[in-house]
mmCIF file with all atom_site columns, C-alpha atoms in Angstrom:
data_model
loop_
_atom_site.group_PDB
_atom_site.id
_atom_site.type_symbol
_atom_site.label_atom_id
_atom_site.label_alt_id
_atom_site.label_comp_id
_atom_site.label_asym_id
_atom_site.label_entity_id
_atom_site.label_seq_id
_atom_site.pdbx_PDB_ins_code
_atom_site.Cartn_x
_atom_site.Cartn_y
_atom_site.Cartn_z
_atom_site.occupancy
_atom_site.B_iso_or_equiv
_atom_site.pdbx_formal_charge
_atom_site.auth_seq_id
_atom_site.auth_comp_id
_atom_site.auth_asym_id
_atom_site.auth_atom_id
_atom_site.pdbx_PDB_model_num
ATOM 1   C CA . UNK A 1 1   ? 18.087  22.254  -0.348  1.00 82.00 ? 937  UNK A CA 1
ATOM 2   C CA . UNK A 1 2   ? 15.324  19.960  -0.114  1.00 92.00 ? 938  UNK A CA 1
ATOM 3   C CA . UNK A 1 3   ? 15.397  17.144  -3.142  1.00 95.00 ? 939  UNK A CA 1
ATOM 4   C CA . UNK A 1 4   ? 13.917  13.812  -1.607  1.00 97.00 ? 940  UNK A CA 1
ATOM 5   C CA . UNK A 1 5   ? 14.584  12.552  -5.764  1.00 95.00 ? 941  UNK A CA 1
ATOM 6   C CA . UNK A 1 6   ? 16.591  9.056   -5.966  1.00 96.00 ? 942  UNK A CA 1
ATOM 7   C CA . UNK A 1 7   ? 18.681  7.938   -9.166  1.00 92.00 ? 943  UNK A CA 1
ATOM 8   C CA . UNK A 1 8   ? 16.123  4.702   -9.198  1.00 95.00 ? 944  UNK A CA 1
ATOM 9   C CA . UNK A 1 9   ? 14.401  2.196   -7.137  1.00 96.00 ? 945  UNK A CA 1
ATOM 10  C CA . UNK A 1 10  ? 17.069  0.120   -5.894  1.00 96.00 ? 946  UNK A CA 1
ATOM 11  C CA . UNK A 1 11  ? 19.104  2.827   -4.241  1.00 96.00 ? 947  UNK A CA 1
ATOM 12  C CA . UNK A 1 12  ? 15.600  3.757   -3.342  1.00 97.00 ? 948  UNK A CA 1
ATOM 13  C CA . UNK A 1 13  ? 14.808  0.247   -0.901  1.00 97.00 ? 949  UNK A CA 1
ATOM 14  C CA . UNK A 1 14  ? 18.297  -0.696  -0.136  1.00 96.00 ? 950  UNK A CA 1
ATOM 15  C CA . UNK A 1 15  ? 18.013  -0.230  3.270   1.00 96.00 ? 951  UNK A CA 1
ATOM 16  C CA . UNK A 1 16  ? 14.630  -1.543  3.897   1.00 97.00 ? 952  UNK A CA 1
ATOM 17  C CA . UNK A 1 17  ? 15.391  -4.179  6.569   1.00 97.00 ? 953  UNK A CA 1
ATOM 18  C CA . UNK A 1 18  ? 14.750  -7.294  7.468   1.00 97.00 ? 954  UNK A CA 1
ATOM 19  C CA . UNK A 1 19  ? 11.242  -8.414  9.259   1.00 98.00 ? 955  UNK A CA 1
ATOM 20  C CA . UNK A 1 20  ? 9.774   -5.180  8.385   1.00 98.00 ? 956  UNK A CA 1
ATOM 21  C CA . UNK A 1 21  ? 5.980   -3.609  7.687   1.00 98.00 ? 957  UNK A CA 1
ATOM 22  C CA . UNK A 1 22  ? 5.123   -3.257  4.291   1.00 98.00 ? 958  UNK A CA 1
ATOM 23  C CA . UNK A 1 23  ? 1.831   -1.295  2.584   1.00 98.00 ? 959  UNK A CA 1
ATOM 24  C CA . UNK A 1 24  ? 1.621   -1.923  -0.531  1.00 97.00 ? 960  UNK A CA 1
ATOM 25  C CA . UNK A 1 25  ? -0.727  0.617   -2.739  1.00 96.00 ? 961  UNK A CA 1
ATOM 26  C CA . UNK A 1 26  ? -3.548  -1.057  -5.596  1.00 93.00 ? 962  UNK A CA 1
ATOM 27  C CA . UNK A 1 27  ? -6.541  -1.840  -6.612  1.00 91.00 ? 963  UNK A CA 1
ATOM 28  C CA . UNK A 1 28  ? -5.698  -5.260  -8.093  1.00 83.00 ? 964  UNK A CA 1
ATOM 29  C CA . UNK A 1 29  ? -2.961  -3.905  -10.420 1.00 85.00 ? 965  UNK A CA 1
ATOM 30  C CA . UNK A 1 30  ? -4.445  -0.269  -10.365 1.00 91.00 ? 966  UNK A CA 1
ATOM 31  C CA . UNK A 1 31  ? -2.002  1.836   -8.580  1.00 93.00 ? 967  UNK A CA 1
ATOM 32  C CA . UNK A 1 32  ? -0.112  -0.792  -7.993  1.00 93.00 ? 968  UNK A CA 1
ATOM 33  C CA . UNK A 1 33  ? 3.908   0.198   -7.652  1.00 95.00 ? 969  UNK A CA 1
ATOM 34  C CA . UNK A 1 34  ? 5.519   -2.320  -9.515  1.00 93.00 ? 970  UNK A CA 1
ATOM 35  C CA . UNK A 1 35  ? 8.459   -1.078  -10.071 1.00 95.00 ? 971  UNK A CA 1
ATOM 36  C CA . UNK A 1 36  ? 9.244   -0.882  -6.032  1.00 97.00 ? 972  UNK A CA 1
ATOM 37  C CA . UNK A 1 37  ? 7.662   -4.116  -6.027  1.00 96.00 ? 973  UNK A CA 1
ATOM 38  C CA . UNK A 1 38  ? 10.368  -5.913  -8.234  1.00 95.00 ? 974  UNK A CA 1
ATOM 39  C CA . UNK A 1 39  ? 13.413  -4.014  -6.769  1.00 96.00 ? 975  UNK A CA 1
ATOM 40  C CA . UNK A 1 40  ? 12.055  -5.031  -3.128  1.00 97.00 ? 976  UNK A CA 1
ATOM 41  C CA . UNK A 1 41  ? 12.285  -8.403  -4.235  1.00 96.00 ? 977  UNK A CA 1
ATOM 42  C CA . UNK A 1 42  ? 16.145  -7.405  -6.204  1.00 95.00 ? 978  UNK A CA 1
ATOM 43  C CA . UNK A 1 43  ? 17.055  -6.297  -2.619  1.00 95.00 ? 979  UNK A CA 1
ATOM 44  C CA . UNK A 1 44  ? 16.455  -9.052  -0.789  1.00 94.00 ? 980  UNK A CA 1
ATOM 45  C CA . UNK A 1 45  ? 14.512  -8.362  2.677   1.00 96.00 ? 981  UNK A CA 1
ATOM 46  C CA . UNK A 1 46  ? 12.846  -10.994 4.356   1.00 95.00 ? 982  UNK A CA 1
ATOM 47  C CA . UNK A 1 47  ? 10.249  -12.661 6.557   1.00 97.00 ? 983  UNK A CA 1
ATOM 48  C CA . UNK A 1 48  ? 7.812   -9.236  5.938   1.00 98.00 ? 984  UNK A CA 1
ATOM 49  C CA . UNK A 1 49  ? 4.598   -8.687  6.552   1.00 98.00 ? 985  UNK A CA 1
ATOM 50  C CA . UNK A 1 50  ? 2.665   -7.041  4.151   1.00 98.00 ? 986  UNK A CA 1
ATOM 51  C CA . UNK A 1 51  ? -0.489  -4.874  3.797   1.00 98.00 ? 987  UNK A CA 1
ATOM 52  C CA . UNK A 1 52  ? -2.341  -4.648  0.519   1.00 97.00 ? 988  UNK A CA 1
ATOM 53  C CA . UNK A 1 53  ? -5.909  -4.593  -0.195  1.00 95.00 ? 989  UNK A CA 1
ATOM 54  C CA . UNK A 1 54  ? -5.068  -7.639  -3.099  1.00 93.00 ? 990  UNK A CA 1
ATOM 55  C CA . UNK A 1 55  ? -2.583  -10.871 -2.442  1.00 91.00 ? 991  UNK A CA 1
ATOM 56  C CA . UNK A 1 56  ? -0.953  -10.161 -5.627  1.00 87.00 ? 992  UNK A CA 1
ATOM 57  C CA . UNK A 1 57  ? -2.461  -12.207 -9.391  1.00 83.00 ? 993  UNK A CA 1
ATOM 58  C CA . UNK A 1 58  ? -0.275  -13.625 -11.420 1.00 85.00 ? 994  UNK A CA 1
ATOM 59  C CA . UNK A 1 59  ? 3.053   -13.925 -11.406 1.00 86.00 ? 995  UNK A CA 1
ATOM 60  C CA . UNK A 1 60  ? 4.324   -10.621 -11.132 1.00 88.00 ? 996  UNK A CA 1
ATOM 61  C CA . UNK A 1 61  ? 3.969   -7.857  -8.771  1.00 89.00 ? 997  UNK A CA 1
ATOM 62  C CA . UNK A 1 62  ? 3.471   -8.228  -4.952  1.00 93.00 ? 998  UNK A CA 1
ATOM 63  C CA . UNK A 1 63  ? 2.973   -12.272 -6.566  1.00 92.00 ? 999  UNK A CA 1
ATOM 64  C CA . UNK A 1 64  ? 6.771   -12.195 -7.400  1.00 94.00 ? 1000 UNK A CA 1
ATOM 65  C CA . UNK A 1 65  ? 7.503   -11.396 -3.453  1.00 95.00 ? 1001 UNK A CA 1
ATOM 66  C CA . UNK A 1 66  ? 5.572   -13.530 -2.902  1.00 95.00 ? 1002 UNK A CA 1
ATOM 67  C CA . UNK A 1 67  ? 6.838   -16.049 -4.716  1.00 94.00 ? 1003 UNK A CA 1
ATOM 68  C CA . UNK A 1 68  ? 9.859   -15.656 -3.382  1.00 95.00 ? 1004 UNK A CA 1
ATOM 69  C CA . UNK A 1 69  ? 9.488   -16.420 -0.236  1.00 94.00 ? 1005 UNK A CA 1
ATOM 70  C CA . UNK A 1 70  ? 10.101  -13.411 1.285   1.00 94.00 ? 1006 UNK A CA 1
ATOM 71  C CA . UNK A 1 71  ? 6.737   -12.917 2.801   1.00 97.00 ? 1007 UNK A CA 1
ATOM 72  C CA . UNK A 1 72  ? 5.718   -14.519 6.297   1.00 97.00 ? 1008 UNK A CA 1
ATOM 73  C CA . UNK A 1 73  ? 2.424   -13.304 6.850   1.00 98.00 ? 1009 UNK A CA 1
ATOM 74  C CA . UNK A 1 74  ? -0.146  -10.107 4.381   1.00 97.00 ? 1010 UNK A CA 1
ATOM 75  C CA . UNK A 1 75  ? -2.842  -8.737  5.820   1.00 98.00 ? 1011 UNK A CA 1
ATOM 76  C CA . UNK A 1 76  ? -5.311  -7.649  2.913   1.00 96.00 ? 1012 UNK A CA 1
ATOM 77  C CA . UNK A 1 77  ? -9.342  -7.710  2.323   1.00 95.00 ? 1013 UNK A CA 1
ATOM 78  C CA . UNK A 1 78  ? -9.220  -9.906  -0.941  1.00 90.00 ? 1014 UNK A CA 1
ATOM 79  C CA . UNK A 1 79  ? -6.683  -12.347 -1.039  1.00 89.00 ? 1015 UNK A CA 1
ATOM 80  C CA . UNK A 1 80  ? -7.904  -14.816 -3.876  1.00 82.00 ? 1016 UNK A CA 1
ATOM 81  C CA . UNK A 1 81  ? -9.169  -14.162 -7.462  1.00 77.00 ? 1017 UNK A CA 1
ATOM 82  C CA . UNK A 1 82  ? -8.855  -16.794 -10.508 1.00 76.00 ? 1018 UNK A CA 1
ATOM 83  C CA . UNK A 1 83  ? -5.025  -15.822 -11.456 1.00 80.00 ? 1019 UNK A CA 1
ATOM 84  C CA . UNK A 1 84  ? -3.552  -15.672 -7.761  1.00 86.00 ? 1020 UNK A CA 1
ATOM 85  C CA . UNK A 1 85  ? -2.535  -19.128 -7.733  1.00 90.00 ? 1021 UNK A CA 1
ATOM 86  C CA . UNK A 1 86  ? 0.639   -17.721 -5.635  1.00 92.00 ? 1022 UNK A CA 1
ATOM 87  C CA . UNK A 1 87  ? -1.394  -16.683 -2.558  1.00 93.00 ? 1023 UNK A CA 1
ATOM 88  C CA . UNK A 1 88  ? -3.222  -19.972 -2.986  1.00 92.00 ? 1024 UNK A CA 1
ATOM 89  C CA . UNK A 1 89  ? -0.451  -22.284 -3.044  1.00 94.00 ? 1025 UNK A CA 1
ATOM 90  C CA . UNK A 1 90  ? 1.409   -20.801 -0.353  1.00 95.00 ? 1026 UNK A CA 1
ATOM 91  C CA . UNK A 1 91  ? -1.393  -21.032 2.281   1.00 94.00 ? 1027 UNK A CA 1
ATOM 92  C CA . UNK A 1 92  ? -3.442  -23.678 1.534   1.00 94.00 ? 1028 UNK A CA 1
ATOM 93  C CA . UNK A 1 93  ? 0.133   -25.187 2.310   1.00 96.00 ? 1029 UNK A CA 1
ATOM 94  C CA . UNK A 1 94  ? 1.428   -23.102 5.612   1.00 95.00 ? 1030 UNK A CA 1
ATOM 95  C CA . UNK A 1 95  ? 4.397   -21.375 4.334   1.00 96.00 ? 1031 UNK A CA 1
ATOM 96  C CA . UNK A 1 96  ? 1.937   -17.643 4.412   1.00 96.00 ? 1032 UNK A CA 1
ATOM 97  C CA . UNK A 1 97  ? 0.398   -16.497 7.252   1.00 97.00 ? 1033 UNK A CA 1
ATOM 98  C CA . UNK A 1 98  ? -3.186  -14.516 6.734   1.00 96.00 ? 1034 UNK A CA 1
ATOM 99  C CA . UNK A 1 99  ? -5.058  -11.174 8.619   1.00 96.00 ? 1035 UNK A CA 1
ATOM 100 C CA . UNK A 1 100 ? -8.341  -11.039 6.825   1.00 95.00 ? 1036 UNK A CA 1
ATOM 101 C CA . UNK A 1 101 ? -10.115 -7.609  7.035   1.00 96.00 ? 1037 UNK A CA 1
ATOM 102 C CA . UNK A 1 102 ? -13.065 -5.808  4.976   1.00 96.00 ? 1038 UNK A CA 1
ATOM 103 C CA . UNK A 1 103 ? -12.031 -3.401  2.867   1.00 96.00 ? 1039 UNK A CA 1
ATOM 104 C CA . UNK A 1 104 ? -13.682 -0.677  4.955   1.00 96.00 ? 1040 UNK A CA 1
ATOM 105 C CA . UNK A 1 105 ? -12.065 -1.553  8.070   1.00 97.00 ? 1041 UNK A CA 1
ATOM 106 C CA . UNK A 1 106 ? -8.238  -1.724  6.010   1.00 97.00 ? 1042 UNK A CA 1
ATOM 107 C CA . UNK A 1 107 ? -8.516  1.777   5.062   1.00 97.00 ? 1043 UNK A CA 1
ATOM 108 C CA . UNK A 1 108 ? -9.810  2.833   7.536   1.00 98.00 ? 1044 UNK A CA 1
ATOM 109 C CA . UNK A 1 109 ? -7.328  1.127   10.613  1.00 98.00 ? 1045 UNK A CA 1
ATOM 110 C CA . UNK A 1 110 ? -4.453  2.801   7.841   1.00 98.00 ? 1046 UNK A CA 1
ATOM 111 C CA . UNK A 1 111 ? -5.919  6.144   8.122   1.00 98.00 ? 1047 UNK A CA 1
ATOM 112 C CA . UNK A 1 112 ? -5.647  5.702   11.886  1.00 98.00 ? 1048 UNK A CA 1
ATOM 113 C CA . UNK A 1 113 ? -2.586  5.357   12.131  1.00 98.00 ? 1049 UNK A CA 1
ATOM 114 C CA . UNK A 1 114 ? -1.653  8.250   10.204  1.00 97.00 ? 1050 UNK A CA 1
ATOM 115 C CA . UNK A 1 115 ? -4.340  10.546  12.001  1.00 97.00 ? 1051 UNK A CA 1
ATOM 116 C CA . UNK A 1 116 ? -2.564  9.660   15.177  1.00 97.00 ? 1052 UNK A CA 1
ATOM 117 C CA . UNK A 1 117 ? -5.536  7.311   16.845  1.00 97.00 ? 1053 UNK A CA 1
ATOM 118 C CA . UNK A 1 118 ? -5.746  4.803   18.856  1.00 97.00 ? 1054 UNK A CA 1
ATOM 119 C CA . UNK A 1 119 ? -8.374  2.715   17.455  1.00 97.00 ? 1055 UNK A CA 1
ATOM 120 C CA . UNK A 1 120 ? -12.239 2.831   16.185  1.00 98.00 ? 1056 UNK A CA 1
ATOM 121 C CA . UNK A 1 121 ? -15.614 0.773   17.015  1.00 98.00 ? 1057 UNK A CA 1
ATOM 122 C CA . UNK A 1 122 ? -16.949 -0.409  13.767  1.00 97.00 ? 1058 UNK A CA 1
ATOM 123 C CA . UNK A 1 123 ? -20.324 -2.448  13.375  1.00 97.00 ? 1059 UNK A CA 1
ATOM 124 C CA . UNK A 1 124 ? -18.296 -4.163  10.135  1.00 96.00 ? 1060 UNK A CA 1
ATOM 125 C CA . UNK A 1 125 ? -17.574 -7.912  11.441  1.00 95.00 ? 1061 UNK A CA 1
ATOM 126 C CA . UNK A 1 126 ? -19.645 -7.610  14.545  1.00 96.00 ? 1062 UNK A CA 1
ATOM 127 C CA . UNK A 1 127 ? -20.475 -11.652 15.069  1.00 95.00 ? 1063 UNK A CA 1
ATOM 128 C CA . UNK A 1 128 ? -18.313 -12.385 12.594  1.00 95.00 ? 1064 UNK A CA 1
ATOM 129 C CA . UNK A 1 129 ? -14.886 -14.803 13.414  1.00 94.00 ? 1065 UNK A CA 1
ATOM 130 C CA . UNK A 1 130 ? -13.200 -11.347 12.402  1.00 93.00 ? 1066 UNK A CA 1
ATOM 131 C CA . UNK A 1 131 ? -14.397 -9.654  15.727  1.00 95.00 ? 1067 UNK A CA 1
ATOM 132 C CA . UNK A 1 132 ? -13.179 -13.015 17.509  1.00 94.00 ? 1068 UNK A CA 1
ATOM 133 C CA . UNK A 1 133 ? -10.607 -11.877 20.776  1.00 95.00 ? 1069 UNK A CA 1
ATOM 134 C CA . UNK A 1 134 ? -11.655 -7.815  20.000  1.00 96.00 ? 1070 UNK A CA 1
ATOM 135 C CA . UNK A 1 135 ? -13.830 -5.497  22.735  1.00 97.00 ? 1071 UNK A CA 1
ATOM 136 C CA . UNK A 1 136 ? -17.218 -4.975  21.280  1.00 97.00 ? 1072 UNK A CA 1
ATOM 137 C CA . UNK A 1 137 ? -19.033 -3.032  22.764  1.00 97.00 ? 1073 UNK A CA 1
ATOM 138 C CA . UNK A 1 138 ? -22.807 -1.743  22.097  1.00 97.00 ? 1074 UNK A CA 1
ATOM 139 C CA . UNK A 1 139 ? -23.402 1.733   21.173  1.00 97.00 ? 1075 UNK A CA 1
ATOM 140 C CA . UNK A 1 140 ? -27.174 3.832   20.233  1.00 97.00 ? 1076 UNK A CA 1
ATOM 141 C CA . UNK A 1 141 ? -28.711 0.147   20.382  1.00 97.00 ? 1077 UNK A CA 1
ATOM 142 C CA . UNK A 1 142 ? -26.011 -1.315  17.988  1.00 97.00 ? 1078 UNK A CA 1
ATOM 143 C CA . UNK A 1 143 ? -23.215 -3.631  18.213  1.00 98.00 ? 1079 UNK A CA 1
ATOM 144 C CA . UNK A 1 144 ? -19.322 -2.580  17.713  1.00 98.00 ? 1080 UNK A CA 1
ATOM 145 C CA . UNK A 1 145 ? -16.054 -3.780  17.635  1.00 97.00 ? 1081 UNK A CA 1
ATOM 146 C CA . UNK A 1 146 ? -12.816 -2.313  18.817  1.00 98.00 ? 1082 UNK A CA 1
ATOM 147 C CA . UNK A 1 147 ? -10.393 -2.495  15.836  1.00 98.00 ? 1083 UNK A CA 1
ATOM 148 C CA . UNK A 1 148 ? -6.932  -1.054  16.010  1.00 97.00 ? 1084 UNK A CA 1
ATOM 149 C CA . UNK A 1 149 ? -4.519  0.995   13.495  1.00 98.00 ? 1085 UNK A CA 1
ATOM 150 C CA . UNK A 1 150 ? -1.730  -0.736  11.272  1.00 98.00 ? 1086 UNK A CA 1
ATOM 151 C CA . UNK A 1 151 ? 1.358   1.043   10.781  1.00 98.00 ? 1087 UNK A CA 1
ATOM 152 C CA . UNK A 1 152 ? 3.903   -0.274  9.109   1.00 98.00 ? 1088 UNK A CA 1
ATOM 153 C CA . UNK A 1 153 ? 7.760   0.176   8.205   1.00 98.00 ? 1089 UNK A CA 1
ATOM 154 C CA . UNK A 1 154 ? 7.867   1.477   5.186   1.00 98.00 ? 1090 UNK A CA 1
ATOM 155 C CA . UNK A 1 155 ? 5.141   2.082   2.571   1.00 98.00 ? 1091 UNK A CA 1
ATOM 156 C CA . UNK A 1 156 ? 5.121   1.737   -2.001  1.00 98.00 ? 1092 UNK A CA 1
ATOM 157 C CA . UNK A 1 157 ? 2.775   3.547   -3.324  1.00 98.00 ? 1093 UNK A CA 1
ATOM 158 C CA . UNK A 1 158 ? 2.346   5.086   -6.687  1.00 97.00 ? 1094 UNK A CA 1
ATOM 159 C CA . UNK A 1 159 ? 1.130   8.965   -8.195  1.00 97.00 ? 1095 UNK A CA 1
ATOM 160 C CA . UNK A 1 160 ? 1.341   9.922   -11.790 1.00 96.00 ? 1096 UNK A CA 1
ATOM 161 C CA . UNK A 1 161 ? 2.847   13.367  -10.862 1.00 97.00 ? 1097 UNK A CA 1
ATOM 162 C CA . UNK A 1 162 ? 5.457   14.451  -8.738  1.00 97.00 ? 1098 UNK A CA 1
ATOM 163 C CA . UNK A 1 163 ? 8.059   17.354  -7.472  1.00 96.00 ? 1099 UNK A CA 1
ATOM 164 C CA . UNK A 1 164 ? 11.069  17.229  -5.913  1.00 96.00 ? 1100 UNK A CA 1
ATOM 165 C CA . UNK A 1 165 ? 9.737   18.074  -2.366  1.00 97.00 ? 1101 UNK A CA 1
ATOM 166 C CA . UNK A 1 166 ? 7.291   14.651  -2.542  1.00 97.00 ? 1102 UNK A CA 1
ATOM 167 C CA . UNK A 1 167 ? 4.587   16.413  -3.162  1.00 98.00 ? 1103 UNK A CA 1
ATOM 168 C CA . UNK A 1 168 ? 1.711   13.810  -5.107  1.00 98.00 ? 1104 UNK A CA 1
ATOM 169 C CA . UNK A 1 169 ? -1.099  13.599  -7.406  1.00 97.00 ? 1105 UNK A CA 1
ATOM 170 C CA . UNK A 1 170 ? -2.423  10.198  -9.047  1.00 97.00 ? 1106 UNK A CA 1
ATOM 171 C CA . UNK A 1 171 ? -3.924  9.157   -11.725 1.00 95.00 ? 1107 UNK A CA 1
ATOM 172 C CA . UNK A 1 172 ? -7.505  8.415   -11.416 1.00 94.00 ? 1108 UNK A CA 1
ATOM 173 C CA . UNK A 1 173 ? -9.128  5.261   -9.725  1.00 93.00 ? 1109 UNK A CA 1
ATOM 174 C CA . UNK A 1 174 ? -4.766  4.459   -9.190  1.00 94.00 ? 1110 UNK A CA 1
ATOM 175 C CA . UNK A 1 175 ? -5.189  7.301   -5.845  1.00 95.00 ? 1111 UNK A CA 1
ATOM 176 C CA . UNK A 1 176 ? -7.251  4.322   -4.212  1.00 95.00 ? 1112 UNK A CA 1
ATOM 177 C CA . UNK A 1 177 ? -5.216  3.712   -1.147  1.00 97.00 ? 1113 UNK A CA 1
ATOM 178 C CA . UNK A 1 178 ? -2.259  5.492   -1.262  1.00 97.00 ? 1114 UNK A CA 1
ATOM 179 C CA . UNK A 1 179 ? -3.165  8.814   -0.114  1.00 97.00 ? 1115 UNK A CA 1
ATOM 180 C CA . UNK A 1 180 ? -3.483  7.355   3.728   1.00 98.00 ? 1116 UNK A CA 1
ATOM 181 C CA . UNK A 1 181 ? -0.743  4.484   3.539   1.00 98.00 ? 1117 UNK A CA 1
ATOM 182 C CA . UNK A 1 182 ? 1.438   7.815   2.811   1.00 98.00 ? 1118 UNK A CA 1
ATOM 183 C CA . UNK A 1 183 ? 0.789   8.861   5.982   1.00 98.00 ? 1119 UNK A CA 1
ATOM 184 C CA . UNK A 1 184 ? 0.673   6.181   8.132   1.00 98.00 ? 1120 UNK A CA 1
ATOM 185 C CA . UNK A 1 185 ? 4.546   4.951   7.341   1.00 98.00 ? 1121 UNK A CA 1
ATOM 186 C CA . UNK A 1 186 ? 7.792   6.052   9.059   1.00 98.00 ? 1122 UNK A CA 1
ATOM 187 C CA . UNK A 1 187 ? 8.865   5.594   5.176   1.00 98.00 ? 1123 UNK A CA 1
ATOM 188 C CA . UNK A 1 188 ? 7.238   6.410   1.967   1.00 98.00 ? 1124 UNK A CA 1
ATOM 189 C CA . UNK A 1 189 ? 8.613   5.461   -0.957  1.00 98.00 ? 1125 UNK A CA 1
ATOM 190 C CA . UNK A 1 190 ? 6.943   6.974   -4.076  1.00 98.00 ? 1126 UNK A CA 1
ATOM 191 C CA . UNK A 1 191 ? 7.402   6.066   -7.437  1.00 97.00 ? 1127 UNK A CA 1
ATOM 192 C CA . UNK A 1 192 ? 6.144   8.606   -10.414 1.00 97.00 ? 1128 UNK A CA 1
ATOM 193 C CA . UNK A 1 193 ? 5.734   8.606   -13.934 1.00 96.00 ? 1129 UNK A CA 1
ATOM 194 C CA . UNK A 1 194 ? 6.248   12.524  -14.449 1.00 95.00 ? 1130 UNK A CA 1
ATOM 195 C CA . UNK A 1 195 ? 8.813   14.305  -12.528 1.00 94.00 ? 1131 UNK A CA 1
ATOM 196 C CA . UNK A 1 196 ? 7.913   18.595  -12.073 1.00 95.00 ? 1132 UNK A CA 1
ATOM 197 C CA . UNK A 1 197 ? 9.495   21.241  -11.006 1.00 95.00 ? 1133 UNK A CA 1
ATOM 198 C CA . UNK A 1 198 ? 8.392   22.833  -8.046  1.00 94.00 ? 1134 UNK A CA 1
ATOM 199 C CA . UNK A 1 199 ? 5.332   24.851  -8.954  1.00 93.00 ? 1135 UNK A CA 1
ATOM 200 C CA . UNK A 1 200 ? 4.728   22.903  -11.866 1.00 95.00 ? 1136 UNK A CA 1
ATOM 201 C CA . UNK A 1 201 ? 1.470   20.926  -9.730  1.00 96.00 ? 1137 UNK A CA 1
ATOM 202 C CA . UNK A 1 202 ? -1.565  23.173  -8.456  1.00 95.00 ? 1138 UNK A CA 1
ATOM 203 C CA . UNK A 1 203 ? -1.760  22.658  -4.611  1.00 95.00 ? 1139 UNK A CA 1
ATOM 204 C CA . UNK A 1 204 ? -5.646  23.053  -5.157  1.00 95.00 ? 1140 UNK A CA 1
ATOM 205 C CA . UNK A 1 205 ? -4.640  19.857  -6.677  1.00 94.00 ? 1141 UNK A CA 1
ATOM 206 C CA . UNK A 1 206 ? -1.684  18.294  -4.598  1.00 97.00 ? 1142 UNK A CA 1
ATOM 207 C CA . UNK A 1 207 ? -3.660  14.897  -3.191  1.00 97.00 ? 1143 UNK A CA 1
ATOM 208 C CA . UNK A 1 208 ? -0.644  13.852  -0.944  1.00 98.00 ? 1144 UNK A CA 1
ATOM 209 C CA . UNK A 1 209 ? 1.647   16.567  0.482   1.00 97.00 ? 1145 UNK A CA 1
ATOM 210 C CA . UNK A 1 210 ? 5.046   16.085  0.493   1.00 97.00 ? 1146 UNK A CA 1
ATOM 211 C CA . UNK A 1 211 ? 5.653   16.143  4.498   1.00 97.00 ? 1147 UNK A CA 1
ATOM 212 C CA . UNK A 1 212 ? 4.289   12.067  4.142   1.00 98.00 ? 1148 UNK A CA 1
ATOM 213 C CA . UNK A 1 213 ? 6.981   11.398  1.408   1.00 98.00 ? 1149 UNK A CA 1
ATOM 214 C CA . UNK A 1 214 ? 11.053  10.539  1.780   1.00 98.00 ? 1150 UNK A CA 1
ATOM 215 C CA . UNK A 1 215 ? 11.820  9.647   -0.949  1.00 98.00 ? 1151 UNK A CA 1
ATOM 216 C CA . UNK A 1 216 ? 10.952  10.156  -5.150  1.00 97.00 ? 1152 UNK A CA 1
ATOM 217 C CA . UNK A 1 217 ? 11.792  7.383   -8.306  1.00 97.00 ? 1153 UNK A CA 1
ATOM 218 C CA . UNK A 1 218 ? 10.709  8.246   -11.698 1.00 96.00 ? 1154 UNK A CA 1
ATOM 219 C CA . UNK A 1 219 ? 9.411   4.662   -13.193 1.00 94.00 ? 1155 UNK A CA 1
ATOM 220 C CA . UNK A 1 220 ? 8.867   5.131   -17.115 1.00 88.00 ? 1156 UNK A CA 1
ATOM 221 C CA . UNK A 1 221 ? 5.592   4.752   -18.624 1.00 84.00 ? 1157 UNK A CA 1
ATOM 222 C CA . UNK A 1 222 ? 5.665   1.268   -20.678 1.00 71.00 ? 1158 UNK A CA 1
ATOM 223 C CA . UNK A 1 223 ? 2.700   0.825   -22.410 1.00 54.00 ? 1159 UNK A CA 1
ATOM 224 C CA . UNK A 1 224 ? -0.341  2.896   -24.199 1.00 41.00 ? 1160 UNK A CA 1
ATOM 225 C CA . UNK A 1 225 ? -4.042  2.509   -22.859 1.00 42.00 ? 1161 UNK A CA 1
ATOM 226 C CA . UNK A 1 226 ? -6.831  3.032   -25.012 1.00 36.00 ? 1162 UNK A CA 1
ATOM 227 C CA . UNK A 1 227 ? -7.768  6.441   -25.533 1.00 37.00 ? 1163 UNK A CA 1
ATOM 228 C CA . UNK A 1 228 ? -4.097  7.555   -25.658 1.00 36.00 ? 1164 UNK A CA 1
ATOM 229 C CA . UNK A 1 229 ? -3.946  7.637   -22.820 1.00 38.00 ? 1165 UNK A CA 1
ATOM 230 C CA . UNK A 1 230 ? 0.311   6.279   -21.207 1.00 46.00 ? 1166 UNK A CA 1
ATOM 231 C CA . UNK A 1 231 ? -0.033  3.178   -18.803 1.00 48.00 ? 1167 UNK A CA 1
ATOM 232 C CA . UNK A 1 232 ? 2.423   1.377   -16.724 1.00 44.00 ? 1168 UNK A CA 1
ATOM 233 C CA . UNK A 1 233 ? 2.125   -2.573  -15.982 1.00 39.00 ? 1169 UNK A CA 1
#
């Protein structure tokens, strides 16, 4: 019987190795799997390469992982915001390597990995420092830059509902990078707020099929948001 549910986040992340490349879903706080990140901090793996849209903010979530000194490099599109002081301090002191990637390129590089595409040409970044050392080509009278896929050892993503086969449904914008990251990693671990029985998810509503998910962890709702919606921190 296929059952991908794990008893808790610590159990699901116990074998993440040092030096792993880890994709972390989320657009700012929306869709960021904080419970999985906290378990990764507690687990102790180090020398990590993190792929995420943001580089953390405040003191929790991804920022806590950076503050713990476990990240060697981060690949992201939006590293700094008003309260991203943890990233800022590490980067300015030379303790953290940054690969800056335009947001659309980041998403497509992740998607390309999941789709088995060896690379793609994009006009974004041409003529800037981001294109330094990369192949360029003129196509149809416009200049393009060759970008490579981003593969990962592990993806940590957050969904709203899931079943024991790993089929996932997301909540609105919390969906963001989750689906493409699930396809691009060797091991995908998803947190869900509702674990449902097989057959309860409408097949037409499933965004990430279970074939791309290896482990499921149920985490509780921790606060009540606007309009009565339950949300997690």
